[in-house]
Short mmCIF file of C-alpha atoms and ligand atoms in Angstrom, two decimals:
data_model
loop_
_atom_site.label_atom_id
_atom_site.label_comp_id
_atom_site.label_asym_id
_atom_site.label_seq_id
_atom_site.Cartn_x
_atom_site.Cartn_y
_atom_site.Cartn_z
CA MET G 1 -12.03 -61.82 -26.71
CA ILE G 2 -10.59 -65.13 -27.98
CA PRO G 3 -7.58 -64.50 -30.26
CA PHE G 4 -7.86 -65.85 -33.80
CA ILE G 5 -4.45 -67.52 -33.47
CA LYS G 6 -2.87 -68.49 -30.17
CA ALA G 7 0.42 -70.39 -29.96
CA GLU G 8 1.63 -71.32 -26.51
CA SER G 9 5.15 -72.71 -26.02
CA LEU G 10 4.85 -74.27 -29.48
CA VAL G 11 7.68 -76.68 -30.25
CA HIS G 12 8.34 -78.58 -33.46
CA GLU G 13 10.99 -81.24 -33.79
CA TYR G 14 11.90 -82.96 -37.05
CA SER G 15 13.60 -86.32 -36.82
CA ARG G 16 16.75 -86.75 -38.87
CA ARG G 17 16.96 -90.20 -40.43
CA ASP G 18 19.65 -92.22 -42.19
CA GLU G 19 19.09 -94.14 -45.46
CA GLU G 20 17.48 -97.07 -43.63
CA GLY G 21 15.01 -94.73 -41.97
CA ASN G 22 16.51 -94.98 -38.47
CA ILE G 23 16.30 -91.80 -36.43
CA THR G 24 19.79 -90.36 -36.06
CA GLY G 25 18.96 -87.06 -34.43
CA ILE G 26 16.41 -84.39 -33.67
CA ASN G 27 16.13 -80.98 -35.27
CA ARG G 28 14.23 -78.46 -33.13
CA ALA G 29 12.77 -76.09 -35.77
CA LEU G 30 10.35 -74.31 -33.42
CA ASP G 31 11.54 -73.76 -29.90
CA GLY G 32 8.79 -72.37 -27.69
CA ILE G 33 6.79 -69.96 -29.83
CA ASP G 34 4.22 -67.71 -28.12
CA ILE G 35 2.06 -65.70 -30.50
CA GLU G 36 -1.39 -64.18 -30.29
CA VAL G 37 -3.13 -62.74 -33.32
CA LYS G 38 -6.49 -60.99 -33.17
CA ALA G 39 -9.01 -61.37 -35.99
CA GLY G 40 -8.42 -58.61 -38.53
CA ASP G 41 -4.74 -58.11 -37.63
CA PHE G 42 -1.99 -57.87 -40.23
CA ILE G 43 1.02 -59.66 -38.79
CA ALA G 44 4.43 -60.13 -40.38
CA VAL G 45 6.85 -62.90 -39.45
CA LEU G 46 10.36 -61.96 -40.41
CA GLY G 47 13.38 -64.25 -40.32
CA ALA G 48 16.43 -65.41 -42.25
CA ASN G 49 16.57 -68.76 -44.07
CA GLY G 50 16.21 -71.72 -41.73
CA SER G 51 14.78 -69.69 -38.84
CA GLY G 52 11.59 -71.79 -38.75
CA LYS G 53 9.12 -69.60 -40.66
CA SER G 54 7.75 -72.28 -43.01
CA THR G 55 7.51 -74.78 -40.17
CA PHE G 56 5.39 -72.27 -38.28
CA ALA G 57 3.25 -71.60 -41.39
CA LYS G 58 2.61 -75.34 -41.78
CA HIS G 59 1.40 -75.49 -38.18
CA LEU G 60 -1.06 -72.67 -38.87
CA ASN G 61 -2.51 -74.83 -41.64
CA ALA G 62 -2.49 -78.05 -39.59
CA LEU G 63 0.00 -79.59 -42.04
CA LEU G 64 2.20 -80.22 -39.00
CA VAL G 65 1.15 -80.82 -35.39
CA PRO G 66 2.93 -79.57 -32.26
CA THR G 67 5.63 -81.78 -30.75
CA GLU G 68 5.03 -79.82 -27.53
CA GLY G 69 2.85 -76.87 -26.61
CA THR G 70 -0.44 -75.91 -28.21
CA LEU G 71 -1.75 -74.00 -31.19
CA TYR G 72 -5.29 -72.79 -31.63
CA VAL G 73 -6.51 -71.46 -34.97
CA ASP G 74 -9.97 -69.91 -34.94
CA GLY G 75 -10.56 -71.57 -31.57
CA LYS G 76 -9.60 -75.04 -32.84
CA ASP G 77 -6.77 -77.13 -31.43
CA THR G 78 -4.54 -78.09 -34.40
CA SER G 79 -3.19 -81.18 -32.63
CA ASP G 80 -6.58 -82.84 -33.08
CA HIS G 81 -6.87 -84.11 -36.68
CA ILE G 82 -10.63 -83.83 -36.44
CA ASN G 83 -10.09 -80.09 -36.83
CA ASP G 84 -7.85 -80.27 -39.94
CA LEU G 85 -10.53 -79.34 -42.46
CA ALA G 86 -12.01 -76.56 -40.35
CA VAL G 87 -8.53 -75.09 -39.70
CA ARG G 88 -7.69 -75.13 -43.42
CA GLN G 89 -11.01 -73.52 -44.23
CA SER G 90 -10.40 -70.74 -41.67
CA ALA G 91 -6.82 -70.07 -42.74
CA GLY G 92 -5.86 -70.40 -46.42
CA MET G 93 -2.23 -70.64 -47.47
CA VAL G 94 -0.36 -68.98 -50.31
CA PHE G 95 3.07 -70.43 -51.09
CA GLN G 96 6.30 -69.12 -52.55
CA ASN G 97 6.12 -70.47 -56.08
CA PRO G 98 3.05 -69.31 -58.03
CA ASP G 99 3.59 -71.96 -60.71
CA ASN G 100 3.00 -74.76 -58.21
CA GLN G 101 -0.34 -73.28 -57.14
CA ILE G 102 -2.03 -72.64 -60.45
CA ILE G 103 -3.74 -75.70 -61.89
CA ALA G 104 -6.29 -74.66 -64.50
CA ASN G 105 -5.64 -73.31 -68.00
CA ILE G 106 -7.93 -70.32 -67.61
CA VAL G 107 -7.66 -67.81 -64.78
CA GLU G 108 -11.34 -67.87 -63.76
CA GLU G 109 -11.43 -71.67 -63.71
CA ASP G 110 -8.37 -71.72 -61.51
CA VAL G 111 -9.98 -69.36 -59.01
CA GLY G 112 -13.18 -71.43 -59.03
CA PHE G 113 -11.35 -74.67 -58.32
CA GLY G 114 -11.21 -74.28 -54.52
CA PRO G 115 -14.89 -73.45 -53.93
CA GLU G 116 -15.90 -76.17 -56.42
CA ASN G 117 -13.94 -78.72 -54.40
CA MET G 118 -15.73 -77.49 -51.29
CA GLY G 119 -19.08 -78.24 -52.92
CA VAL G 120 -20.17 -74.62 -53.31
CA PRO G 121 -23.16 -74.34 -55.73
CA THR G 122 -22.20 -73.28 -59.29
CA GLU G 123 -23.95 -69.93 -59.26
CA GLU G 124 -22.29 -68.99 -55.99
CA ILE G 125 -18.89 -70.11 -57.37
CA TRP G 126 -19.13 -67.66 -60.28
CA LYS G 127 -20.13 -64.87 -57.93
CA ARG G 128 -17.11 -65.60 -55.72
CA VAL G 129 -14.74 -65.89 -58.69
CA GLU G 130 -15.83 -62.48 -59.98
CA GLU G 131 -15.60 -60.85 -56.57
CA SER G 132 -12.18 -62.38 -55.75
CA LEU G 133 -10.66 -61.47 -59.11
CA LYS G 134 -11.91 -57.89 -58.74
CA ASN G 135 -10.49 -57.77 -55.22
CA VAL G 136 -6.97 -58.63 -56.41
CA GLY G 137 -7.21 -56.46 -59.54
CA MET G 138 -7.12 -59.40 -61.98
CA TYR G 139 -10.73 -59.42 -63.26
CA GLU G 140 -9.77 -58.24 -66.75
CA TYR G 141 -7.49 -61.29 -67.10
CA ARG G 142 -10.25 -63.79 -66.21
CA LYS G 143 -10.39 -65.46 -69.65
CA GLU G 144 -6.61 -65.65 -70.09
CA SER G 145 -4.19 -68.47 -69.58
CA PRO G 146 -2.20 -68.12 -66.35
CA ASN G 147 0.93 -69.01 -68.38
CA HIS G 148 0.84 -65.56 -69.97
CA LEU G 149 0.86 -63.73 -66.66
CA SER G 150 3.81 -62.24 -64.79
CA GLY G 151 4.90 -63.76 -61.46
CA GLY G 152 3.14 -61.01 -59.50
CA GLN G 153 -0.08 -61.48 -61.47
CA LYS G 154 0.06 -65.25 -60.93
CA GLN G 155 0.46 -64.73 -57.19
CA ARG G 156 -2.57 -62.43 -57.21
CA VAL G 157 -4.56 -65.13 -59.00
CA ALA G 158 -3.41 -67.62 -56.35
CA ILE G 159 -4.60 -65.18 -53.66
CA ALA G 160 -7.95 -64.83 -55.47
CA GLY G 161 -8.23 -68.63 -55.45
CA ILE G 162 -7.84 -68.61 -51.66
CA MET G 163 -10.24 -65.66 -51.28
CA ALA G 164 -12.89 -67.57 -53.25
CA MET G 165 -12.95 -70.12 -50.42
CA LYS G 166 -13.89 -67.29 -48.04
CA PRO G 167 -11.24 -67.84 -45.37
CA LYS G 168 -11.02 -65.59 -42.31
CA CYS G 169 -7.25 -65.56 -42.56
CA ILE G 170 -4.62 -65.84 -45.28
CA ILE G 171 -1.11 -67.07 -44.52
CA LEU G 172 1.47 -66.11 -47.14
CA ASP G 173 4.79 -67.95 -46.93
CA GLU G 174 7.34 -65.77 -48.77
CA PRO G 175 4.82 -65.02 -51.53
CA THR G 176 7.15 -62.53 -53.23
CA ALA G 177 10.44 -64.45 -53.07
CA MET G 178 10.31 -65.29 -56.78
CA LEU G 179 8.98 -61.94 -58.00
CA ASP G 180 10.56 -58.82 -59.42
CA PRO G 181 10.22 -55.55 -57.42
CA LYS G 182 7.08 -54.50 -59.30
CA GLY G 183 5.42 -57.87 -58.74
CA ARG G 184 6.40 -57.77 -55.07
CA GLU G 185 4.84 -54.37 -54.63
CA SER G 186 1.58 -55.40 -56.33
CA VAL G 187 1.22 -58.51 -54.15
CA ILE G 188 1.88 -56.63 -50.89
CA LYS G 189 -0.54 -53.86 -51.91
CA THR G 190 -3.21 -56.48 -52.71
CA VAL G 191 -2.73 -58.17 -49.36
CA LYS G 192 -2.92 -54.87 -47.51
CA GLU G 193 -6.19 -54.00 -49.28
CA LEU G 194 -7.74 -57.37 -48.41
CA ASN G 195 -6.82 -56.72 -44.80
CA ILE G 196 -8.30 -53.22 -44.73
CA HIS G 197 -11.40 -53.63 -46.92
CA GLU G 198 -12.32 -57.30 -46.35
CA ASN G 199 -11.06 -57.52 -42.76
CA ILE G 200 -9.08 -60.66 -43.62
CA THR G 201 -6.49 -61.58 -40.98
CA ILE G 202 -3.05 -61.64 -42.65
CA ILE G 203 0.06 -63.55 -41.66
CA LEU G 204 2.81 -62.44 -44.03
CA ILE G 205 6.01 -64.47 -43.82
CA THR G 206 8.99 -62.85 -45.46
CA HIS G 207 12.68 -62.11 -45.26
CA TYR G 208 12.28 -58.75 -47.01
CA MET G 209 12.28 -56.04 -44.38
CA GLU G 210 10.68 -53.54 -46.77
CA GLU G 211 7.53 -55.65 -46.90
CA VAL G 212 6.83 -55.67 -43.20
CA THR G 213 6.13 -51.93 -43.14
CA ALA G 214 2.64 -52.90 -44.38
CA ALA G 215 2.01 -54.91 -41.17
CA ASP G 216 0.56 -53.71 -37.87
CA TYR G 217 2.89 -55.89 -35.84
CA VAL G 218 6.09 -57.80 -36.58
CA TYR G 219 7.62 -60.91 -35.05
CA VAL G 220 11.29 -61.61 -35.76
CA MET G 221 12.32 -65.27 -35.74
CA ALA G 222 15.77 -66.82 -35.42
CA ASP G 223 16.73 -70.35 -34.38
CA GLY G 224 13.08 -71.33 -34.01
CA GLN G 225 12.40 -68.61 -31.46
CA ILE G 226 10.70 -65.21 -31.47
CA LYS G 227 13.62 -62.89 -30.77
CA MET G 228 11.96 -59.51 -31.26
CA GLN G 229 8.44 -58.14 -31.65
CA GLY G 230 6.73 -54.81 -32.01
CA THR G 231 5.40 -52.38 -34.59
CA PRO G 232 7.56 -52.13 -37.74
CA ARG G 233 8.99 -48.86 -36.43
CA GLN G 234 9.87 -50.32 -33.03
CA VAL G 235 11.58 -53.29 -34.67
CA PHE G 236 13.46 -51.26 -37.30
CA ALA G 237 14.88 -48.95 -34.66
CA ARG G 238 16.82 -51.95 -33.30
CA SER G 239 19.05 -52.34 -36.34
CA GLU G 240 22.06 -53.91 -34.60
CA GLU G 241 19.92 -56.85 -33.45
CA LEU G 242 18.34 -57.25 -36.89
CA ILE G 243 21.79 -57.51 -38.43
CA LYS G 244 22.67 -60.12 -35.78
CA TYR G 245 19.70 -62.21 -36.98
CA LYS G 246 20.99 -61.95 -40.59
CA LEU G 247 18.27 -59.56 -41.71
CA THR G 248 19.01 -56.67 -43.99
CA ILE G 249 17.46 -53.39 -43.00
CA PRO G 250 15.87 -51.11 -45.63
CA GLU G 251 18.33 -48.91 -47.56
CA VAL G 252 16.60 -45.75 -46.38
CA THR G 253 16.93 -46.83 -42.73
CA LYS G 254 20.64 -47.55 -43.35
CA ILE G 255 21.15 -44.07 -44.80
CA ALA G 256 19.37 -42.51 -41.82
CA LEU G 257 21.58 -44.49 -39.41
CA ALA G 258 24.72 -43.41 -41.28
CA LEU G 259 23.60 -39.78 -41.04
CA ILE G 260 22.98 -40.18 -37.28
CA LYS G 261 26.52 -41.54 -36.91
CA LYS G 262 27.81 -38.40 -38.60
CA GLY G 263 25.94 -36.29 -36.05
CA VAL G 264 22.77 -35.42 -38.00
CA LYS G 265 19.85 -35.14 -35.57
CA ILE G 266 17.12 -37.35 -37.08
CA PRO G 267 15.04 -40.28 -35.72
CA LYS G 268 16.53 -43.77 -36.11
CA ASP G 269 13.30 -45.50 -37.13
CA ILE G 270 12.83 -44.02 -40.60
CA LEU G 271 11.05 -46.38 -42.99
CA TYR G 272 10.19 -44.36 -46.07
CA VAL G 273 12.20 -42.31 -48.55
CA GLU G 274 9.65 -39.45 -48.42
CA GLU G 275 9.95 -39.43 -44.63
CA LEU G 276 13.72 -38.98 -44.74
CA THR G 277 13.61 -36.33 -47.45
CA ASP G 278 10.95 -34.33 -45.54
CA ILE G 279 13.02 -34.44 -42.34
CA LEU G 280 16.21 -33.43 -44.16
CA LEU G 281 14.44 -30.57 -45.97
CA LYS G 282 13.07 -29.29 -42.65
CA LEU G 283 16.56 -29.44 -41.13
CA LYS G 284 17.97 -27.57 -44.12
CA ALA G 285 15.27 -24.88 -43.89
CA ARG G 286 16.22 -24.23 -40.25
CA GLN G 287 19.87 -23.58 -41.10
P1 LIG F 1 12.51 -71.06 -43.01
O1 LIG F 1 11.17 -71.21 -43.66
O2 LIG F 1 12.58 -69.90 -42.06
O3 LIG F 1 13.61 -71.02 -44.00
P2 LIG F 1 12.10 -73.81 -42.12
O4 LIG F 1 10.89 -73.83 -41.26
O5 LIG F 1 11.95 -74.28 -43.52
O6 LIG F 1 12.76 -72.35 -42.07
O7 LIG F 1 13.24 -74.69 -41.43
C1 LIG F 1 13.60 -74.56 -40.07
C2 LIG F 1 14.62 -75.62 -39.72
O8 LIG F 1 14.03 -76.91 -39.82
C3 LIG F 1 15.83 -75.64 -40.63
O9 LIG F 1 16.97 -75.95 -39.86
C4 LIG F 1 15.54 -76.74 -41.61
O10 LIG F 1 16.72 -77.34 -42.09
C5 LIG F 1 14.75 -77.72 -40.74
N1 LIG F 1 13.76 -78.50 -41.54
C6 LIG F 1 12.79 -77.98 -42.33
N2 LIG F 1 12.05 -78.96 -42.87
C7 LIG F 1 12.58 -80.12 -42.44
C8 LIG F 1 12.25 -81.50 -42.65
N3 LIG F 1 11.23 -81.88 -43.42
N4 LIG F 1 13.02 -82.43 -42.01
C9 LIG F 1 14.05 -82.08 -41.21
N5 LIG F 1 14.40 -80.80 -40.97
C10 LIG F 1 13.68 -79.83 -41.57
MG1 LIG F 2 10.56 -71.05 -45.66
#
């Protein structure tokens, strides 16, 4: 089967320029990325600031083209500009700041904007708007002004706007960076549901380790390279490396590791509070 996304030795170099526009140096932001994503997968890309995550996201949306190597999205070579529209239709992008993505004064009009631009017939637009807003749990807010919504609600409206264009894949570049914990949780839950119920391929870019537990598979980036990959559990068990790449591991994993250091016999890949409490209660019962 052809993977939905396939990056092979993908390199991106930015040129550094002085005030006159002369190139003074090269900044290698992606340094040989190999990634394969199957349709329907939920992938997380984790990395500290400056590791190359947004540069990679822009490649997935054909906003940047490879300096070296190749990238295929939905079978289309992103280095050929002829494919730009098709790539963007296959893979919609949600950005960090919800305020920069919402354009209309009424939620339902905002969600209808994308399909309208694509020339979708009016009746079909309203059907899609209704469906998308229901999918992200924002249908009851359809007549409201986006200005009155919380950050998390705005991000869900932005996701509905992408859904209304019927993409196969949604790329989210740090969609929760500006949200409070409740908003973060609601966005991640929404994304997970779209993956499970609508079979939308998800690429979630984040530096919050807690969020990647929702993913099937995690790539860890540093210095423009993929340094680690595996299931969330496999990755979280390698805490020393994660700390080396300036990532903070979940509090509950830290507590578990501290207990292990003190000689408590528990697994080192604990991700959830309930998991740790259950294990500790079982240990206690045995004493
Ligand atoms: P992240 O999203 O993980 O924070 P980025 O992809 O934004 O990382 O940046 C990766 C590297 O590329 C950083 O060193 C950054 O300074 C550099 N970079 C990003 N955008 C540009 C640009 N437009 N011009 C030059 N360098 C850039
Ligand atoms: Mg970024």
